[in-house]
């Protein structure tokens, strides 16, 4: 719990200060930040390929494939390696930085992603072609269309990737979750957490903590190869309650719980050096402050210490303020002198192409979800 509270403090420190596309603070909300930022399109291309591994492919016909040349270097596997380097950098142990917060969010997200069967590779055959007749594969199941029939017989046309990402249509809402989460959804998540942990006890999952991130991906891809693709070769219809639904639902729920335990172990390993360095017991912004008679005295001592620190900070601020003011005045004087002595030129002009930054209003967009 100490490590959980430390990492929760990380997320709470920056998450409500404009780093996100939506104002979020809780662990659950930050877990989907990596999908939320996709609304920025090309502006976040650097992390677009971090959600999956594109080099664990199946090409039984030995086709000449059309693949992204960066697939072997820009993927979840390399992202995980670099995220670990950031979060364990000895120079910043115990320091909460914005970059570490963003990498923590990515870590939480991709550990979940990589436990889904179709975040780990693509299937290629001669029937899956691009408009230019290139063999471009099924894009992690996104181009493998299926029809899912609900418990009431309603037909849902989707793809096998989303079928598993939604836990076989178990986790779907008519309207996407709006964050910050309201109390109804918070209660729902807690109940669902209790249910899924009780249904799939840790001791039944055979979790081996010596396995690596790459091993986790191999597990997911083997599930796709041995279970999913053989089914798709014969059928593209799935009915609620049929054999494939029961098997795939049980599998994906186990993968979710397994991913949670592995994430917990990973966080305990990465943030162990930060124990005692982060005030993990202080209330988070979305929690009610806990106050009682026993901690009033300690709070008084803390406030006295903080008051002394504030006075020192104010003194430093005054000194720097004076220095900045003198520098600014000198700068203005030099500008006035330059304008008076400069020779007018016919080529001098004021460009209207540059918009002052203060006039640009960056609108926070609603959360969206891409399947990858």
GROMACS .gro file of C-alpha atoms in nm:
model
  372
    1UNK     CA    1   0.000   0.000   0.000
    2UNK     CA    2   0.290   0.235   0.062
    3UNK     CA    3   0.406   0.199  -0.298
    4UNK     CA    4   0.049   0.237  -0.422
    5UNK     CA    5   0.012   0.559  -0.223
    6UNK     CA    6   0.345   0.689  -0.356
    7UNK     CA    7   0.246   0.630  -0.717
    8UNK     CA    8  -0.101   0.770  -0.651
    9UNK     CA    9   0.070   1.084  -0.519
   10UNK     CA   10   0.265   1.103  -0.846
   11UNK     CA   11  -0.053   1.090  -1.051
   12UNK     CA   12  -0.232   1.335  -0.826
   13UNK     CA   13   0.049   1.592  -0.837
   14UNK     CA   14   0.028   1.681  -1.206
   15UNK     CA   15  -0.286   1.523  -1.343
   16UNK     CA   16  -0.523   1.810  -1.267
   17UNK     CA   17  -0.284   2.080  -1.387
   18UNK     CA   18  -0.328   2.064  -1.762
   19UNK     CA   19  -0.108   1.767  -1.851
   20UNK     CA   20  -0.415   1.569  -1.955
   21UNK     CA   21  -0.677   1.621  -2.220
   22UNK     CA   22  -0.928   1.586  -1.940
   23UNK     CA   23  -0.887   1.674  -1.577
   24UNK     CA   24  -0.823   1.346  -1.400
   25UNK     CA   25  -0.660   1.243  -1.078
   26UNK     CA   26  -0.747   0.888  -0.974
   27UNK     CA   27  -0.557   0.576  -1.074
   28UNK     CA   28  -0.851   0.445  -1.277
   29UNK     CA   29  -0.882   0.768  -1.474
   30UNK     CA   30  -0.511   0.799  -1.541
   31UNK     CA   31  -0.498   0.441  -1.668
   32UNK     CA   32  -0.662   0.553  -1.994
   33UNK     CA   33  -0.458   0.872  -2.037
   34UNK     CA   34  -0.251   0.704  -2.309
   35UNK     CA   35  -0.570   0.662  -2.514
   36UNK     CA   36  -0.704   1.007  -2.424
   37UNK     CA   37  -0.405   1.186  -2.574
   38UNK     CA   38  -0.474   1.029  -2.913
   39UNK     CA   39  -0.711   1.321  -2.974
   40UNK     CA   40  -0.398   1.527  -3.040
   41UNK     CA   41  -0.330   1.322  -3.354
   42UNK     CA   42   0.008   1.394  -3.508
   43UNK     CA   43   0.114   1.589  -3.199
   44UNK     CA   44   0.151   1.263  -3.002
   45UNK     CA   45   0.287   1.037  -3.278
   46UNK     CA   46   0.598   0.969  -3.071
   47UNK     CA   47   0.396   0.738  -2.843
   48UNK     CA   48   0.138   0.608  -3.089
   49UNK     CA   49   0.315   0.274  -3.138
   50UNK     CA   50   0.373   0.217  -2.767
   51UNK     CA   51   0.039   0.039  -2.725
   52UNK     CA   52   0.134  -0.279  -2.905
   53UNK     CA   53   0.414  -0.495  -3.041
   54UNK     CA   54   0.400  -0.519  -3.418
   55UNK     CA   55   0.679  -0.768  -3.477
   56UNK     CA   56   0.516  -1.081  -3.334
   57UNK     CA   57   0.340  -1.167  -3.658
   58UNK     CA   58   0.195  -1.471  -3.830
   59UNK     CA   59   0.259  -1.499  -4.203
   60UNK     CA   60   0.185  -1.862  -4.297
   61UNK     CA   61   0.182  -1.787  -4.671
   62UNK     CA   62   0.524  -1.617  -4.666
   63UNK     CA   63   0.386  -1.307  -4.834
   64UNK     CA   64   0.588  -0.996  -4.914
   65UNK     CA   65   0.452  -0.775  -4.639
   66UNK     CA   66   0.384  -0.404  -4.620
   67UNK     CA   67   0.506  -0.314  -4.270
   68UNK     CA   68   0.598  -0.003  -4.084
   69UNK     CA   69   0.981   0.010  -4.086
   70UNK     CA   70   0.973   0.140  -3.728
   71UNK     CA   71   0.770  -0.153  -3.593
   72UNK     CA   72   1.079  -0.329  -3.459
   73UNK     CA   73   1.208  -0.025  -3.271
   74UNK     CA   74   0.899   0.174  -3.173
   75UNK     CA   75   0.672  -0.059  -2.982
   76UNK     CA   76   0.548  -0.152  -2.636
   77UNK     CA   77   0.851  -0.368  -2.565
   78UNK     CA   78   1.104  -0.091  -2.618
   79UNK     CA   79   0.871   0.159  -2.455
   80UNK     CA   80   0.858  -0.054  -2.140
   81UNK     CA   81   1.239  -0.074  -2.129
   82UNK     CA   82   1.277   0.303  -2.158
   83UNK     CA   83   0.997   0.376  -1.909
   84UNK     CA   84   1.177   0.160  -1.652
   85UNK     CA   85   1.496   0.358  -1.713
   86UNK     CA   86   1.312   0.686  -1.650
   87UNK     CA   87   1.139   0.569  -1.333
   88UNK     CA   88   1.457   0.419  -1.185
   89UNK     CA   89   1.694   0.704  -1.271
   90UNK     CA   90   1.901   0.742  -0.953
   91UNK     CA   91   1.935   1.118  -1.004
   92UNK     CA   92   1.561   1.166  -0.953
   93UNK     CA   93   1.473   0.914  -0.684
   94UNK     CA   94   1.217   1.072  -0.454
   95UNK     CA   95   1.147   1.359  -0.694
   96UNK     CA   96   0.805   1.385  -0.856
   97UNK     CA   97   0.858   1.526  -1.204
   98UNK     CA   98   0.607   1.579  -1.482
   99UNK     CA   99   0.795   1.346  -1.715
  100UNK     CA  100   0.804   1.066  -1.458
  101UNK     CA  101   0.429   1.110  -1.409
  102UNK     CA  102   0.364   1.071  -1.781
  103UNK     CA  103   0.585   0.763  -1.801
  104UNK     CA  104   0.404   0.613  -1.502
  105UNK     CA  105   0.074   0.663  -1.684
  106UNK     CA  106   0.213   0.494  -1.993
  107UNK     CA  107   0.342   0.204  -1.782
  108UNK     CA  108   0.003   0.142  -1.623
  109UNK     CA  109  -0.162   0.151  -1.965
  110UNK     CA  110   0.072  -0.067  -2.168
  111UNK     CA  111   0.091  -0.340  -1.904
  112UNK     CA  112  -0.285  -0.374  -1.950
  113UNK     CA  113  -0.267  -0.349  -2.328
  114UNK     CA  114   0.001  -0.614  -2.367
  115UNK     CA  115  -0.213  -0.871  -2.185
  116UNK     CA  116  -0.476  -0.842  -2.458
  117UNK     CA  117  -0.424  -1.101  -2.737
  118UNK     CA  118  -0.429  -0.856  -3.027
  119UNK     CA  119  -0.188  -0.597  -2.890
  120UNK     CA  120   0.101  -0.827  -2.962
  121UNK     CA  121   0.105  -0.896  -3.336
  122UNK     CA  122  -0.078  -0.912  -3.668
  123UNK     CA  123  -0.198  -1.191  -3.891
  124UNK     CA  124  -0.123  -1.185  -4.264
  125UNK     CA  125  -0.285  -1.373  -4.550
  126UNK     CA  126  -0.358  -1.313  -4.917
  127UNK     CA  127  -0.714  -1.192  -4.852
  128UNK     CA  128  -0.613  -0.901  -4.627
  129UNK     CA  129  -0.495  -0.629  -4.866
  130UNK     CA  130  -0.467  -0.253  -4.867
  131UNK     CA  131  -0.638  -0.040  -5.137
  132UNK     CA  132  -0.302  -0.058  -5.317
  133UNK     CA  133  -0.310  -0.441  -5.308
  134UNK     CA  134  -0.036  -0.455  -5.046
  135UNK     CA  135  -0.040  -0.729  -4.783
  136UNK     CA  136  -0.076  -0.512  -4.476
  137UNK     CA  137  -0.216  -0.765  -4.228
  138UNK     CA  138  -0.511  -0.744  -3.992
  139UNK     CA  139  -0.361  -0.466  -3.776
  140UNK     CA  140  -0.382  -0.660  -3.453
  141UNK     CA  141  -0.729  -0.794  -3.530
  142UNK     CA  142  -0.874  -0.453  -3.619
  143UNK     CA  143  -0.936  -0.571  -3.977
  144UNK     CA  144  -1.090  -0.902  -3.869
  145UNK     CA  145  -1.462  -0.822  -3.876
  146UNK     CA  146  -1.703  -1.022  -3.661
  147UNK     CA  147  -2.071  -1.017  -3.573
  148UNK     CA  148  -2.147  -1.047  -3.203
  149UNK     CA  149  -2.498  -1.139  -3.093
  150UNK     CA  150  -2.590  -1.020  -2.745
  151UNK     CA  151  -2.793  -1.211  -2.486
  152UNK     CA  152  -3.108  -1.058  -2.639
  153UNK     CA  153  -3.008  -1.153  -2.994
  154UNK     CA  154  -2.907  -0.801  -3.094
  155UNK     CA  155  -2.638  -0.800  -3.364
  156UNK     CA  156  -2.323  -0.598  -3.304
  157UNK     CA  157  -2.084  -0.560  -3.598
  158UNK     CA  158  -1.732  -0.497  -3.475
  159UNK     CA  159  -1.385  -0.653  -3.494
  160UNK     CA  160  -1.204  -0.915  -3.292
  161UNK     CA  161  -0.968  -0.657  -3.142
  162UNK     CA  162  -1.248  -0.461  -2.981
  163UNK     CA  163  -1.426  -0.782  -2.882
  164UNK     CA  164  -1.136  -0.865  -2.652
  165UNK     CA  165  -1.057  -0.505  -2.547
  166UNK     CA  166  -1.415  -0.480  -2.420
  167UNK     CA  167  -1.372  -0.814  -2.241
  168UNK     CA  168  -1.609  -0.988  -2.484
  169UNK     CA  169  -1.855  -0.699  -2.466
  170UNK     CA  170  -1.876  -0.730  -2.089
  171UNK     CA  171  -1.734  -0.382  -2.023
  172UNK     CA  172  -1.933  -0.153  -2.249
  173UNK     CA  173  -2.139   0.154  -2.181
  174UNK     CA  174  -2.385   0.332  -2.411
  175UNK     CA  175  -2.202   0.653  -2.331
  176UNK     CA  176  -1.829   0.649  -2.268
  177UNK     CA  177  -1.713   0.719  -1.916
  178UNK     CA  178  -1.695   1.089  -1.843
  179UNK     CA  179  -1.407   1.193  -1.627
  180UNK     CA  180  -1.364   1.298  -1.352
  181UNK     CA  181  -1.562   0.991  -1.249
  182UNK     CA  182  -1.882   1.044  -1.059
  183UNK     CA  183  -1.969   0.851  -0.743
  184UNK     CA  184  -2.185   0.601  -0.933
  185UNK     CA  185  -1.895   0.482  -1.144
  186UNK     CA  186  -1.656   0.483  -0.850
  187UNK     CA  187  -1.889   0.248  -0.664
  188UNK     CA  188  -1.927   0.035  -0.975
  189UNK     CA  189  -1.552  -0.003  -1.018
  190UNK     CA  190  -1.505  -0.103  -0.654
  191UNK     CA  191  -1.775  -0.368  -0.679
  192UNK     CA  192  -1.633  -0.499  -1.006
  193UNK     CA  193  -1.285  -0.509  -0.854
  194UNK     CA  194  -1.412  -0.717  -0.562
  195UNK     CA  195  -1.597  -0.953  -0.797
  196UNK     CA  196  -1.316  -1.023  -1.043
  197UNK     CA  197  -1.049  -1.075  -0.775
  198UNK     CA  198  -1.275  -1.316  -0.586
  199UNK     CA  199  -1.363  -1.505  -0.904
  200UNK     CA  200  -0.999  -1.543  -1.012
  201UNK     CA  201  -0.784  -1.587  -0.698
  202UNK     CA  202  -0.415  -1.514  -0.738
  203UNK     CA  203  -0.310  -1.867  -0.648
  204UNK     CA  204  -0.509  -2.006  -0.945
  205UNK     CA  205  -0.334  -1.787  -1.203
  206UNK     CA  206   0.015  -1.939  -1.178
  207UNK     CA  207   0.182  -1.597  -1.186
  208UNK     CA  208   0.558  -1.625  -1.217
  209UNK     CA  209   0.726  -1.295  -1.125
  210UNK     CA  210   1.046  -1.397  -1.302
  211UNK     CA  211   0.872  -1.359  -1.638
  212UNK     CA  212   0.951  -1.046  -1.837
  213UNK     CA  213   0.736  -0.799  -2.025
  214UNK     CA  214   0.831  -0.982  -2.346
  215UNK     CA  215   0.715  -1.310  -2.189
  216UNK     CA  216   0.377  -1.151  -2.112
  217UNK     CA  217   0.346  -1.047  -2.476
  218UNK     CA  218   0.438  -1.397  -2.592
  219UNK     CA  219   0.161  -1.539  -2.375
  220UNK     CA  220  -0.095  -1.306  -2.533
  221UNK     CA  221   0.021  -1.376  -2.888
  222UNK     CA  222   0.013  -1.753  -2.829
  223UNK     CA  223  -0.349  -1.719  -2.718
  224UNK     CA  224  -0.429  -1.538  -3.042
  225UNK     CA  225  -0.249  -1.799  -3.254
  226UNK     CA  226  -0.381  -2.112  -3.085
  227UNK     CA  227  -0.734  -2.004  -2.992
  228UNK     CA  228  -0.855  -1.697  -3.179
  229UNK     CA  229  -0.724  -1.724  -3.535
  230UNK     CA  230  -0.822  -2.091  -3.580
  231UNK     CA  231  -1.176  -1.989  -3.482
  232UNK     CA  232  -1.178  -1.692  -3.723
  233UNK     CA  233  -1.063  -1.914  -4.009
  234UNK     CA  234  -1.397  -2.094  -3.987
  235UNK     CA  235  -1.639  -1.845  -3.836
  236UNK     CA  236  -1.694  -1.472  -3.790
  237UNK     CA  237  -2.002  -1.495  -3.571
  238UNK     CA  238  -1.996  -1.510  -3.192
  239UNK     CA  239  -2.312  -1.561  -2.988
  240UNK     CA  240  -2.342  -1.471  -2.622
  241UNK     CA  241  -2.319  -1.793  -2.423
  242UNK     CA  242  -2.177  -2.015  -2.697
  243UNK     CA  243  -1.860  -2.220  -2.646
  244UNK     CA  244  -1.623  -1.964  -2.796
  245UNK     CA  245  -1.779  -1.684  -2.591
  246UNK     CA  246  -1.749  -1.877  -2.265
  247UNK     CA  247  -1.387  -1.973  -2.333
  248UNK     CA  248  -1.276  -1.629  -2.450
  249UNK     CA  249  -1.459  -1.448  -2.169
  250UNK     CA  250  -1.295  -1.664  -1.903
  251UNK     CA  251  -0.955  -1.617  -2.070
  252UNK     CA  252  -0.976  -1.239  -2.098
  253UNK     CA  253  -1.100  -1.191  -1.741
  254UNK     CA  254  -0.804  -1.394  -1.617
  255UNK     CA  255  -0.570  -1.183  -1.831
  256UNK     CA  256  -0.708  -0.866  -1.671
  257UNK     CA  257  -0.650  -0.992  -1.316
  258UNK     CA  258  -0.307  -1.130  -1.410
  259UNK     CA  259  -0.211  -0.794  -1.559
  260UNK     CA  260  -0.316  -0.623  -1.236
  261UNK     CA  261  -0.099  -0.846  -1.018
  262UNK     CA  262   0.196  -0.809  -1.252
  263UNK     CA  263   0.155  -0.432  -1.260
  264UNK     CA  264   0.150  -0.428  -0.879
  265UNK     CA  265   0.471  -0.632  -0.860
  266UNK     CA  266   0.637  -0.410  -1.121
  267UNK     CA  267   0.546  -0.094  -0.929
  268UNK     CA  268   0.672  -0.243  -0.603
  269UNK     CA  269   1.004  -0.317  -0.771
  270UNK     CA  270   1.045   0.017  -0.948
  271UNK     CA  271   0.936   0.241  -0.661
  272UNK     CA  272   1.092   0.055  -0.369
  273UNK     CA  273   1.380   0.312  -0.352
  274UNK     CA  274   1.122   0.588  -0.305
  275UNK     CA  275   0.980   0.450   0.018
  276UNK     CA  276   1.013   0.711   0.290
  277UNK     CA  277   1.104   0.984   0.042
  278UNK     CA  278   0.750   1.069  -0.073
  279UNK     CA  279   0.484   1.173   0.178
  280UNK     CA  280   0.249   0.896   0.075
  281UNK     CA  281   0.019   0.931   0.376
  282UNK     CA  282  -0.098   1.284   0.297
  283UNK     CA  283  -0.454   1.306   0.156
  284UNK     CA  284  -0.490   1.316  -0.221
  285UNK     CA  285  -0.684   1.597  -0.386
  286UNK     CA  286  -0.985   1.374  -0.449
  287UNK     CA  287  -0.995   1.241  -0.093
  288UNK     CA  288  -1.146   1.402   0.215
  289UNK     CA  289  -0.874   1.528   0.452
  290UNK     CA  290  -0.847   1.316   0.764
  291UNK     CA  291  -0.826   1.522   1.081
  292UNK     CA  292  -0.854   1.424   1.448
  293UNK     CA  293  -0.728   1.537   1.786
  294UNK     CA  294  -0.428   1.305   1.776
  295UNK     CA  295  -0.269   1.472   1.476
  296UNK     CA  296  -0.350   1.834   1.554
  297UNK     CA  297  -0.017   1.885   1.730
  298UNK     CA  298   0.181   1.733   1.447
  299UNK     CA  299  -0.010   1.950   1.201
  300UNK     CA  300   0.078   2.258   1.408
  301UNK     CA  301   0.447   2.168   1.400
  302UNK     CA  302   0.430   2.108   1.027
  303UNK     CA  303   0.258   2.442   0.966
  304UNK     CA  304   0.523   2.622   1.175
  305UNK     CA  305   0.799   2.461   0.971
  306UNK     CA  306   0.619   2.545   0.648
  307UNK     CA  307   0.576   2.906   0.765
  308UNK     CA  308   0.952   2.938   0.817
  309UNK     CA  309   1.015   2.790   0.476
  310UNK     CA  310   0.764   3.029   0.320
  311UNK     CA  311   0.941   3.332   0.472
  312UNK     CA  312   1.273   3.214   0.331
  313UNK     CA  313   1.113   3.159  -0.008
  314UNK     CA  314   0.958   3.506  -0.002
  315UNK     CA  315   1.295   3.664   0.071
  316UNK     CA  316   1.453   3.486  -0.223
  317UNK     CA  317   1.161   3.584  -0.443
  318UNK     CA  318   1.212   3.953  -0.356
  319UNK     CA  319   1.582   3.936  -0.442
  320UNK     CA  320   1.517   3.769  -0.775
  321UNK     CA  321   1.230   4.008  -0.842
  322UNK     CA  322   1.457   4.310  -0.797
  323UNK     CA  323   1.725   4.162  -1.022
  324UNK     CA  324   1.468   4.078  -1.286
  325UNK     CA  325   1.322   4.428  -1.266
  326UNK     CA  326   1.661   4.592  -1.319
  327UNK     CA  327   1.734   4.364  -1.614
  328UNK     CA  328   1.395   4.438  -1.767
  329UNK     CA  329   1.444   4.815  -1.735
  330UNK     CA  330   1.786   4.790  -1.903
  331UNK     CA  331   1.627   4.589  -2.182
  332UNK     CA  332   1.354   4.851  -2.241
  333UNK     CA  333   1.609   5.132  -2.248
  334UNK     CA  334   1.818   4.948  -2.508
  335UNK     CA  335   1.509   4.893  -2.725
  336UNK     CA  336   1.416   5.264  -2.712
  337UNK     CA  337   1.773   5.362  -2.800
  338UNK     CA  338   1.780   5.116  -3.089
  339UNK     CA  339   1.453   5.248  -3.234
  340UNK     CA  340   1.572   5.609  -3.219
  341UNK     CA  341   1.903   5.539  -3.392
  342UNK     CA  342   1.794   5.279  -3.646
  343UNK     CA  343   1.763   5.388  -4.012
  344UNK     CA  344   1.416   5.351  -4.158
  345UNK     CA  345   1.403   5.089  -4.428
  346UNK     CA  346   1.142   5.029  -4.697
  347UNK     CA  347   1.168   4.662  -4.621
  348UNK     CA  348   1.076   4.699  -4.255
  349UNK     CA  349   0.734   4.560  -4.181
  350UNK     CA  350   0.529   4.401  -3.906
  351UNK     CA  351   0.421   4.047  -3.975
  352UNK     CA  352   0.062   3.949  -3.903
  353UNK     CA  353   0.140   3.582  -3.940
  354UNK     CA  354   0.243   3.533  -3.579
  355UNK     CA  355  -0.040   3.518  -3.327
  356UNK     CA  356   0.044   3.620  -2.972
  357UNK     CA  357   0.050   3.314  -2.749
  358UNK     CA  358  -0.191   3.477  -2.507
  359UNK     CA  359  -0.461   3.477  -2.776
  360UNK     CA  360  -0.437   3.102  -2.832
  361UNK     CA  361  -0.683   2.903  -2.627
  362UNK     CA  362  -0.612   2.532  -2.620
  363UNK     CA  363  -0.942   2.356  -2.579
  364UNK     CA  364  -0.950   2.043  -2.372
  365UNK     CA  365  -1.118   1.773  -2.574
  366UNK     CA  366  -1.344   1.498  -2.453
  367UNK     CA  367  -1.187   1.158  -2.410
  368UNK     CA  368  -1.188   0.933  -2.714
  369UNK     CA  369  -1.085   0.576  -2.762
  370UNK     CA  370  -0.910   0.413  -3.053
  371UNK     CA  371  -0.896   0.037  -3.052
  372UNK     CA  372  -0.516   0.020  -3.070
   0.00000   0.00000   0.00000
